[in-house]
Short mmCIF file of C-alpha atoms (C1' of nucleotides) in Angstrom, two decimals:
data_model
loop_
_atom_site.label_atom_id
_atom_site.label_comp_id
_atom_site.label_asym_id
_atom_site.label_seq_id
_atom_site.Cartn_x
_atom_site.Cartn_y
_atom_site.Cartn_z
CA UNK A 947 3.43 -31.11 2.42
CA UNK A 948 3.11 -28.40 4.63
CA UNK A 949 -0.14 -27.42 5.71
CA UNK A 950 -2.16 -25.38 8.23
CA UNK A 951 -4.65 -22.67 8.65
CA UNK A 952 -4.37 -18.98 7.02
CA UNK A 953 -1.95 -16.59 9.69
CA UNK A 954 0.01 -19.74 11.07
CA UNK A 955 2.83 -18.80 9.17
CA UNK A 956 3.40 -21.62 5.80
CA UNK A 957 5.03 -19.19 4.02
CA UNK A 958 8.01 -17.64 5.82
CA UNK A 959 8.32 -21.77 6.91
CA UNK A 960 8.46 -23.15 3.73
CA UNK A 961 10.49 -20.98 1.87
CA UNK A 962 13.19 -21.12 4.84
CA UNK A 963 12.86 -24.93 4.24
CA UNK A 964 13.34 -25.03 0.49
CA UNK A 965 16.46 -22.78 1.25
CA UNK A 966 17.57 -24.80 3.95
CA UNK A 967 17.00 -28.39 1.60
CA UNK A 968 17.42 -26.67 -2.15
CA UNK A 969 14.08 -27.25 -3.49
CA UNK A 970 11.36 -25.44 -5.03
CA UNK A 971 7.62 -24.48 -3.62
CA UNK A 972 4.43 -25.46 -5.02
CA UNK A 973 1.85 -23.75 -3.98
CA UNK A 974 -1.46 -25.55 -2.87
CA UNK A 975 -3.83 -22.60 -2.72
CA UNK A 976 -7.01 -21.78 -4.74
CA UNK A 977 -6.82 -18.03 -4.72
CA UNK A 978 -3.00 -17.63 -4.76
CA UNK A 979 -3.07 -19.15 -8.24
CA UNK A 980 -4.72 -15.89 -9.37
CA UNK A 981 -2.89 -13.11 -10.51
CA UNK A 982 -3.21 -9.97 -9.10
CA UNK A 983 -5.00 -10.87 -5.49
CA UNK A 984 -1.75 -10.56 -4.22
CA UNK A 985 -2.33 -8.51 -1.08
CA UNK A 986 -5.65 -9.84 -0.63
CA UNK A 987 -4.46 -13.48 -0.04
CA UNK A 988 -1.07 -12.79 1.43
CA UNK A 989 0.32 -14.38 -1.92
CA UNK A 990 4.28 -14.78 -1.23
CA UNK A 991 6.02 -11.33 -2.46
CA UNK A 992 8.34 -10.84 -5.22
CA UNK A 993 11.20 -10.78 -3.08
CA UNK A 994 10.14 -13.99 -1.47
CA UNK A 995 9.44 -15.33 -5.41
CA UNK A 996 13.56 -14.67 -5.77
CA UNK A 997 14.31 -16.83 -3.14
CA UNK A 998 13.03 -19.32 -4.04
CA UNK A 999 10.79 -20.83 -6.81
CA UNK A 1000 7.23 -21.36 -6.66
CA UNK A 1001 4.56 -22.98 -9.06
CA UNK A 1002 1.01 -22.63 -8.97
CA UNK A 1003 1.45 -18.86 -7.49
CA UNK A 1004 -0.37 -16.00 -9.92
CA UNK A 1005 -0.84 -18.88 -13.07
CA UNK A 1006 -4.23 -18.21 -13.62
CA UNK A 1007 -6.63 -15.31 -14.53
CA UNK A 1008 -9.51 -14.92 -12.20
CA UNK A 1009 -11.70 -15.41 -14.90
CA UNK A 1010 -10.42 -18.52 -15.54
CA UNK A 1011 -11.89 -21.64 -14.74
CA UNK A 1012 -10.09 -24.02 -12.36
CA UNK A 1013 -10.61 -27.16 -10.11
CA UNK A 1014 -8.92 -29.59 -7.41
CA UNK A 1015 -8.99 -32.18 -10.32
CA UNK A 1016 -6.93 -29.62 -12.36
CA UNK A 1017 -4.62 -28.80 -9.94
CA UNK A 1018 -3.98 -33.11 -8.87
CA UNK A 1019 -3.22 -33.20 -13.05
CA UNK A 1020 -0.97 -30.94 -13.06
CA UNK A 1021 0.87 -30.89 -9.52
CA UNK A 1022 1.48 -34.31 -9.51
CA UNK A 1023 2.96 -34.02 -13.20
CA UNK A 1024 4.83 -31.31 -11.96
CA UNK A 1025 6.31 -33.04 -8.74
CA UNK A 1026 7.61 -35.65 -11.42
CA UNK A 1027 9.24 -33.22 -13.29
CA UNK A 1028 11.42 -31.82 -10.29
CA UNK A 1029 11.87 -34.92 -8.32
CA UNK A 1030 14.42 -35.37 -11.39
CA UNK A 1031 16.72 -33.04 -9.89
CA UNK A 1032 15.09 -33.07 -6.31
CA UNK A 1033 15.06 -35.52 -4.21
CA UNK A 1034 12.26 -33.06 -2.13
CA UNK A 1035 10.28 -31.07 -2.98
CA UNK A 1036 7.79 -28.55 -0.87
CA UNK A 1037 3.94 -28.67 -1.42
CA UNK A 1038 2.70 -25.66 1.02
CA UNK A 1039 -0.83 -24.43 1.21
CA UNK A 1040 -4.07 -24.73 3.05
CA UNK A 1041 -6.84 -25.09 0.18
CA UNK A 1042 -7.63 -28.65 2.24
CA UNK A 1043 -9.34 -30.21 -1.17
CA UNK A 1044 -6.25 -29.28 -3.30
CA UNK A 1045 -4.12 -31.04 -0.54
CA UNK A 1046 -6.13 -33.80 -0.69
CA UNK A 1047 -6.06 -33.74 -4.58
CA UNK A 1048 -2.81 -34.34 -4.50
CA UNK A 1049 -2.46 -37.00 -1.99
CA UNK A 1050 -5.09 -38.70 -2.48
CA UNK A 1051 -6.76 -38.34 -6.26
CA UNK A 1052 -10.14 -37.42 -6.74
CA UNK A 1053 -12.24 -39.22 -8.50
CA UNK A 1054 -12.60 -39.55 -12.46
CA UNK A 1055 -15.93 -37.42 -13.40
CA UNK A 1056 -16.54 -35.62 -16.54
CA UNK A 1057 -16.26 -31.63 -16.75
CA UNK A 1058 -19.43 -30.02 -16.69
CA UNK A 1059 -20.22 -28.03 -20.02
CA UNK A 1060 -21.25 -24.79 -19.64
CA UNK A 1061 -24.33 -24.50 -21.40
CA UNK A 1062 -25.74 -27.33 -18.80
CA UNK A 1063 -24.01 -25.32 -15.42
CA UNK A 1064 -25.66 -22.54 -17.14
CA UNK A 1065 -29.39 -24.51 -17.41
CA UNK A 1066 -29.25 -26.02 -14.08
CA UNK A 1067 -28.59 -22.12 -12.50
CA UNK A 1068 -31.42 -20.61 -14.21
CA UNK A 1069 -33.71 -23.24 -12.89
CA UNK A 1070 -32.64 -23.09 -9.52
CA UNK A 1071 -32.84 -19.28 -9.67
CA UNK A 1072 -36.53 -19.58 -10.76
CA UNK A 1073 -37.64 -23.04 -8.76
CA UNK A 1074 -35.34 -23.30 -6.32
CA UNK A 1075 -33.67 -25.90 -4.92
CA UNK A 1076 -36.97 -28.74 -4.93
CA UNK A 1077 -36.75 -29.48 -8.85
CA UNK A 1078 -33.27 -30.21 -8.55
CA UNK A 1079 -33.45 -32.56 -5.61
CA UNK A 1080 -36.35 -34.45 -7.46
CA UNK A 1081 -34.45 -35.01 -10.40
CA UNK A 1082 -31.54 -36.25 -8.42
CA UNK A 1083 -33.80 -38.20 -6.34
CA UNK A 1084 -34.65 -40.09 -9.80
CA UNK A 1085 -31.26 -40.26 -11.22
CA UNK A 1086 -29.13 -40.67 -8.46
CA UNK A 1087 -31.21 -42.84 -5.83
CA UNK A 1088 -28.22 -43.75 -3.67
CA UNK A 1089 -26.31 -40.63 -3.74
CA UNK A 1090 -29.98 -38.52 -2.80
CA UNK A 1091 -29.87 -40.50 0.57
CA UNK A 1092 -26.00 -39.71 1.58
CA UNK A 1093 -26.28 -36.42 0.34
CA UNK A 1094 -26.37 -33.35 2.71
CA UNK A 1095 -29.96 -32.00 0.94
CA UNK A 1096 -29.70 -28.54 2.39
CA UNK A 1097 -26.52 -28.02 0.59
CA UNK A 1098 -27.15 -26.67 -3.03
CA UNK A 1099 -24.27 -26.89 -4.29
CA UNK A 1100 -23.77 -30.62 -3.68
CA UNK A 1101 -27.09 -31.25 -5.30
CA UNK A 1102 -26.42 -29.15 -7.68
CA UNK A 1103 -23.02 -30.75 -8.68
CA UNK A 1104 -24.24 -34.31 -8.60
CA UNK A 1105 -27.09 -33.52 -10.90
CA UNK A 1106 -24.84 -31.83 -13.26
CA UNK A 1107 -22.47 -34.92 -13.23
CA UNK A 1108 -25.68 -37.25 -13.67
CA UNK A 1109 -26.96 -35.22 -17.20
CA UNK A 1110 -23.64 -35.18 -17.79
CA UNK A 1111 -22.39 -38.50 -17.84
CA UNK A 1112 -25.46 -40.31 -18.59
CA UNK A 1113 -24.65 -42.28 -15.17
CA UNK A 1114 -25.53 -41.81 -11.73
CA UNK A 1115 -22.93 -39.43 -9.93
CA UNK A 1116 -22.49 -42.41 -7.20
CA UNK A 1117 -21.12 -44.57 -9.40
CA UNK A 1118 -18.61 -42.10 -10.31
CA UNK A 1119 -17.83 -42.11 -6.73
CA UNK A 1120 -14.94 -44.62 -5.78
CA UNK A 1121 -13.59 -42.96 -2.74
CA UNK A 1122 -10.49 -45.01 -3.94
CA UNK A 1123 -6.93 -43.58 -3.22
CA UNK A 1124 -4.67 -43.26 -5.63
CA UNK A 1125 -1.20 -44.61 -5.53
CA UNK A 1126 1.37 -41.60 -6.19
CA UNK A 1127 5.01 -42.51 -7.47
CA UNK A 1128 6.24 -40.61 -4.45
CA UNK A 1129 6.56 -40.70 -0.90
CA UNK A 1130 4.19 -38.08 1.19
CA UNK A 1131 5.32 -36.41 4.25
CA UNK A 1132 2.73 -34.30 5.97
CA UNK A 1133 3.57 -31.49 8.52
CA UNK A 1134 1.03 -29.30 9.88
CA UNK A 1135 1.34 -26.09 11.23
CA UNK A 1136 -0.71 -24.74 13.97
CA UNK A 1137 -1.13 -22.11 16.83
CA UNK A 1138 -2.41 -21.57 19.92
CA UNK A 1139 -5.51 -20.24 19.31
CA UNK A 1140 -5.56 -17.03 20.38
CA UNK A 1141 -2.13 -16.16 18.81
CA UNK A 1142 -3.27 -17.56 15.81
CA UNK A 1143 -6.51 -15.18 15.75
CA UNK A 1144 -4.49 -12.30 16.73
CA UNK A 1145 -2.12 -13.27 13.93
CA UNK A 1146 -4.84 -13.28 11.59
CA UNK A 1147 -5.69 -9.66 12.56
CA UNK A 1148 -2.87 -7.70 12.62
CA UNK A 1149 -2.34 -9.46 8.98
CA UNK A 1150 -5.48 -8.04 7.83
CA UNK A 1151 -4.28 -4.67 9.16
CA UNK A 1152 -1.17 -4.79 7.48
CA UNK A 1153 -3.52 -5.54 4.45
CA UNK A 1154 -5.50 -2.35 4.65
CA UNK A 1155 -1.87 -0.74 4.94
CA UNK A 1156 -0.26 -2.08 1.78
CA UNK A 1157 -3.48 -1.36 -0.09
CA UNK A 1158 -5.63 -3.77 -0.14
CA UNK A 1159 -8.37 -1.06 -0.80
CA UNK A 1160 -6.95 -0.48 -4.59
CA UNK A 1161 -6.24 -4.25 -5.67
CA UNK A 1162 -10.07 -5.14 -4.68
CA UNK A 1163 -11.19 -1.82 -6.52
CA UNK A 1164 -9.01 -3.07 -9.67
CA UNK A 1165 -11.41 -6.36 -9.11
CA UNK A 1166 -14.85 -4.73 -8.33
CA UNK A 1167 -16.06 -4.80 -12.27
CA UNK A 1168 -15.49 -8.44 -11.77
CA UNK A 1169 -16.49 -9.34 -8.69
CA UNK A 1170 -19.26 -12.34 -9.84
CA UNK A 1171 -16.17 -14.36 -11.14
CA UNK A 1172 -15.49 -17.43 -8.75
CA UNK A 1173 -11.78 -16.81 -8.14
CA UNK A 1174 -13.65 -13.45 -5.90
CA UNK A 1175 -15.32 -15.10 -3.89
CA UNK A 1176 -13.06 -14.82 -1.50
CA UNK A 1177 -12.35 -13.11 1.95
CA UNK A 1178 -10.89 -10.28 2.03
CA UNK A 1179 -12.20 -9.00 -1.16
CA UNK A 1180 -16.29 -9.70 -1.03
CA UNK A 1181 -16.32 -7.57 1.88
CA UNK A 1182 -14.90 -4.34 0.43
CA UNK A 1183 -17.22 -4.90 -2.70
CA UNK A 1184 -20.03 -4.79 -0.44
CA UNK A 1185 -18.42 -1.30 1.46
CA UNK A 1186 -18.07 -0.77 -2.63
CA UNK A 1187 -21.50 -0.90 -2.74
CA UNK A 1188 -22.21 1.80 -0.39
CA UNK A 1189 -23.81 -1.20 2.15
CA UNK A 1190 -21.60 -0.50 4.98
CA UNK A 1191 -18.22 1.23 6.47
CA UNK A 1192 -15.22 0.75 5.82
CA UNK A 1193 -14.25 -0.35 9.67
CA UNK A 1194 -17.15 -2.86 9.14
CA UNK A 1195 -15.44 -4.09 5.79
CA UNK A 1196 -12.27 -4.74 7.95
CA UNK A 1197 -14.09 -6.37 10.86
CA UNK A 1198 -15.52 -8.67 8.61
CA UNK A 1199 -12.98 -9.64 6.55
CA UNK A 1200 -11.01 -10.47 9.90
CA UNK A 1201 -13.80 -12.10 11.38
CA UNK A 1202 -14.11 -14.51 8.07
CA UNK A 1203 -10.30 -15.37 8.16
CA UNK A 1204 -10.91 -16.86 11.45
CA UNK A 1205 -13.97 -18.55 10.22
CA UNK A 1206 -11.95 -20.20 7.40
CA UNK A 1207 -8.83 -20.65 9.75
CA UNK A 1208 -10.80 -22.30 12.32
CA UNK A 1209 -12.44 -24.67 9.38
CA UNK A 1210 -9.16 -25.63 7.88
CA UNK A 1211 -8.57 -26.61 11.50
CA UNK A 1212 -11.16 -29.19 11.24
CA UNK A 1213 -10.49 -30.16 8.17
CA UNK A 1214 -7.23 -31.21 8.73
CA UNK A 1215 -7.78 -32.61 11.90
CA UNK A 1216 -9.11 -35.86 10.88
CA UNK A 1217 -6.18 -36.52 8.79
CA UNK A 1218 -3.77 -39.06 11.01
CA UNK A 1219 -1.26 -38.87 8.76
CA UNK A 1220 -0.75 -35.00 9.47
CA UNK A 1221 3.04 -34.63 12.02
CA UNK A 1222 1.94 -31.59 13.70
CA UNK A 1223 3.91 -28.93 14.88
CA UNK A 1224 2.82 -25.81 17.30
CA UNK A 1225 4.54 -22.56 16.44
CA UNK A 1226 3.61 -21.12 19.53
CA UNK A 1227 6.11 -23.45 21.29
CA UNK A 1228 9.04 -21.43 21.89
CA UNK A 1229 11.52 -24.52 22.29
CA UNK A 1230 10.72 -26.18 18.87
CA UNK A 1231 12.68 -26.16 16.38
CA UNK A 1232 10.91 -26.38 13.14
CA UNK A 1233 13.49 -27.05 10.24
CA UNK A 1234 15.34 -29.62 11.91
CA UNK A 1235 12.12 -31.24 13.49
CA UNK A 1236 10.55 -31.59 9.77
CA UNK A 1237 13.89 -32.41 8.34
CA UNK A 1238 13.92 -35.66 10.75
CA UNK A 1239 10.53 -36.94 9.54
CA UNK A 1240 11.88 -36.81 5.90
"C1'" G B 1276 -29.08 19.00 43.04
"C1'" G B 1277 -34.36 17.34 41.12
"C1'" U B 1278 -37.46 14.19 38.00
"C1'" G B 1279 -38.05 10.25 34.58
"C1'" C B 1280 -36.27 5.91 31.97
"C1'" C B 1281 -32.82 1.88 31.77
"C1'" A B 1282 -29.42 -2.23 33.92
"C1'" U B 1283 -30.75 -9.94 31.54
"C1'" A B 1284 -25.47 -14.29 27.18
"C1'" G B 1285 -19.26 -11.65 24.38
"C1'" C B 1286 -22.71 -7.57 21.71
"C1'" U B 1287 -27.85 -5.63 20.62
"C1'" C B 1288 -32.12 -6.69 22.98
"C1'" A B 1289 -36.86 -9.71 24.20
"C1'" G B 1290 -39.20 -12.06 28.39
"C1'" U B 1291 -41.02 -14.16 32.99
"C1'" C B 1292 -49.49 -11.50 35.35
"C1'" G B 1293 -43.58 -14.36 41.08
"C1'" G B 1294 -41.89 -21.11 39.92
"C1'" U B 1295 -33.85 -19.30 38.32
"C1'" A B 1296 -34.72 -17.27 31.07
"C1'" G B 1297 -34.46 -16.82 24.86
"C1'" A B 1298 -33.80 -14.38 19.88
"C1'" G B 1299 -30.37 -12.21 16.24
"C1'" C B 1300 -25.27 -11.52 15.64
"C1'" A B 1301 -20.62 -13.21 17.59
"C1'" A B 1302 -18.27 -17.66 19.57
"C1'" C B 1303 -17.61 -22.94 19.56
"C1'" G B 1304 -18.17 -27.93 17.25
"C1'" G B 1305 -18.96 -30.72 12.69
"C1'" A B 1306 -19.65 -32.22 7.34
"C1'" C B 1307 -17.00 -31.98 2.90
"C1'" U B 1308 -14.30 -36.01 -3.69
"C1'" G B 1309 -13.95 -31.67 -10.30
"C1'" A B 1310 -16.55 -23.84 -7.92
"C1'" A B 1311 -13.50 -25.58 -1.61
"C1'" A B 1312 -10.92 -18.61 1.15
"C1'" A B 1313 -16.73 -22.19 -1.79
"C1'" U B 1314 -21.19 -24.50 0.24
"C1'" C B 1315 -23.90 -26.56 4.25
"C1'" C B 1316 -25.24 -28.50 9.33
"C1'" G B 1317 -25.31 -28.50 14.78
"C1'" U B 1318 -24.58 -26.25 19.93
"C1'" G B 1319 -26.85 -21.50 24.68
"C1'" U B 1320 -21.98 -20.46 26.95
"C1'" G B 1321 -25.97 -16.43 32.17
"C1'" U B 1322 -24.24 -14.11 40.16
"C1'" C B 1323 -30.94 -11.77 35.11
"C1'" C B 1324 -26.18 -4.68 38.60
"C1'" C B 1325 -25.67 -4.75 44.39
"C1'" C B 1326 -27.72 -4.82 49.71
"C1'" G B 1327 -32.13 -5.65 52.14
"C1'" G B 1328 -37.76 -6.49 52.42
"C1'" U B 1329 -42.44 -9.17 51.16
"C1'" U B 1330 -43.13 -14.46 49.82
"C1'" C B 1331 -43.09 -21.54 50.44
"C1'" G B 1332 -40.30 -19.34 46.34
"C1'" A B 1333 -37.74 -12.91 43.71
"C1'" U B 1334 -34.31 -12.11 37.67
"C1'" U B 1335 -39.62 -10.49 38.05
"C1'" C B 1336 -42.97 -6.84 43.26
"C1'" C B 1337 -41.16 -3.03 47.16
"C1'" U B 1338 -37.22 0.23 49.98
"C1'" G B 1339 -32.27 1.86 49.55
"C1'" G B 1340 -27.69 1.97 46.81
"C1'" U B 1341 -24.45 1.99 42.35
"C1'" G B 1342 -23.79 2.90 37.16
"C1'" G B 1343 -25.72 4.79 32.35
"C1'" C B 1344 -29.03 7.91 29.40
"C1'" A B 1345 -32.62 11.96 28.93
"C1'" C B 1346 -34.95 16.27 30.61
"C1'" C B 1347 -35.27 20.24 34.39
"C1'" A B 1348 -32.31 23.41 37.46
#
RNA sequence: GGUGCCAUAGCUCAGUCGGUAGAGCAACGGACUGAAAAUCCGUGUGUCCCCGGUUCGAUUCCUGGUGGCACCA
């Protein structure tokens, strides 16, 4: 596996590993799945696709609906499947719960129908958030005093799991890893900091440049969907919108990529099984050094 | 050249009737188990422009600088 945050550089790394070894790429990344945000998520380009093969890149629609639980099902099948004709094979991404998916399992809970997402929306939209603690407070007991309760979404999800499974969402809730007929190498990529940020930058600049204006405009009729909920493409919906300039747009889109890299960093950080390698260190060198942890 | 206003955190600014200061944004740290590039939580980081004066004590009041803005010449 070879993780890190957005800018450090995964791709151009993996894909001269997976020359270097003979293997193919999967792709652990919640927005490069999509088709068509390309530019927007510095998706690997087609000539980069030639090199070398890569799963789980520009699968999906974005109005498709998709999970970490999805993506352990069918990477791990997938990984399987190669490791009949690969000894390796590259996992490469930074979508932290996807990694973890895969690694570790998540645990078994039942898919949330619609209709009741649907139900549980409208009554936050109209009540709030209180309604939907208080039920959860009587379902869920246990989970209601672990739970972060300024965080919708959490209490959102667990009382969805709760109607939907009859049981409380904590008992759902093993925590237990999963044993994976494989052997799990991690490598992590990082950067000084300030390279890393100015990294970040200049890649959002290059974005602007290869037109990342017309693939969000392509997206702007659909810009409630999920899968666009994403940086680099919310903020030119709201410049869309009339709500603010274009320079802003860019500022802000550059300014969230350093939010996110900076929270992958965390993330990651409290994983002790990550090897970690700085790119900024001139004297390293990377192929060989993750070659001699495999 | 004259007059007036301003100078406080990285930025925009508030404030201290004299007891060394606080908001927003940014930044930094953290949480995270089926939407995760999502969602949420925490933290103030400061020659209060400079020299001097008054004062037990000055970022605050006063003199003089410096810089910025506005108006008048």
């Amino acid at each position: 596996v070879l993780l890190g945050p957005t800018g450090v550089g995964k791709t151009d790394w993996s894909i001269l590993l997976a020359e270097k070894i003979g293997c193919p790429i999967l792709s652990a990344d919640s927005r490069q799945i999509y088709k068509g945000m390309t530019i927007g998520t510095a998706a690997p380009t087609g000539e980069q696709l030639n090199r070398v093969k890569h799963y789980f890149v520009g699968k999906l629609s974005p109005d498709e609906y998709y999970s970490a639980s999805l993506f352990e099902d069918e990477a791990v099948e997938m990984i399987q499947d190669l490791h009949k004709q690969h000894d390796t094979v590259i996992m490469s991404g930074g979508s932290m719960l996807y990694i973890d998916a895969v690694c570790n399992g998540i645990d078994e809970i039942p898919t949330v129908d619609d209709a009741l997402r649907l139900e549980i929306q409208e009554l936050y939209k109209k009540e709030g958030i209180d309604p939907i603690r208080n039920q959860l407070r009587l379902l869920d007991p246990e989970f209601y005093n672990v739970v972060d309760l300024k965080n919708p979404k959490r209490i959102i999800h667990a009382l969805e799991i709760c109607l939907m499974s009859g049981k409380p969402y904590s008992l759902l809730r093993t925590n237990k890893k999963k044993p994976r007929p494989f052997r799990i190498v991690k490598v992590g990529f990082n950067r000084d900091r300030d390279e890393l940020y100015s990294r970040i930058n200049q890649r959002v600049d290059i974005m602007i440049q290869d037109g990342l204006l017309e693939e969000a405009r392509g997206f702007y009729p659909n810009r409630q969907l999920n899968s666009l909920n994403t940086v680099g493409y919310k903020e030119l919906f709201d410049y869309f919108d009339g709500n603010n300039t274009l320079e802003y747009a860019i500022d802000k889109i550059k300014q969230h990529s350093r939010n996110y890299a900076r929270k992958q960093i965390t993330w990651f950080k409290r994983d002790k099984d990550i090897n970690w390698i700085n790119l900024s260190d001139p004297n390293i060198n990377v192929l060989d050094t993750i070659e001699s942890l495999l």
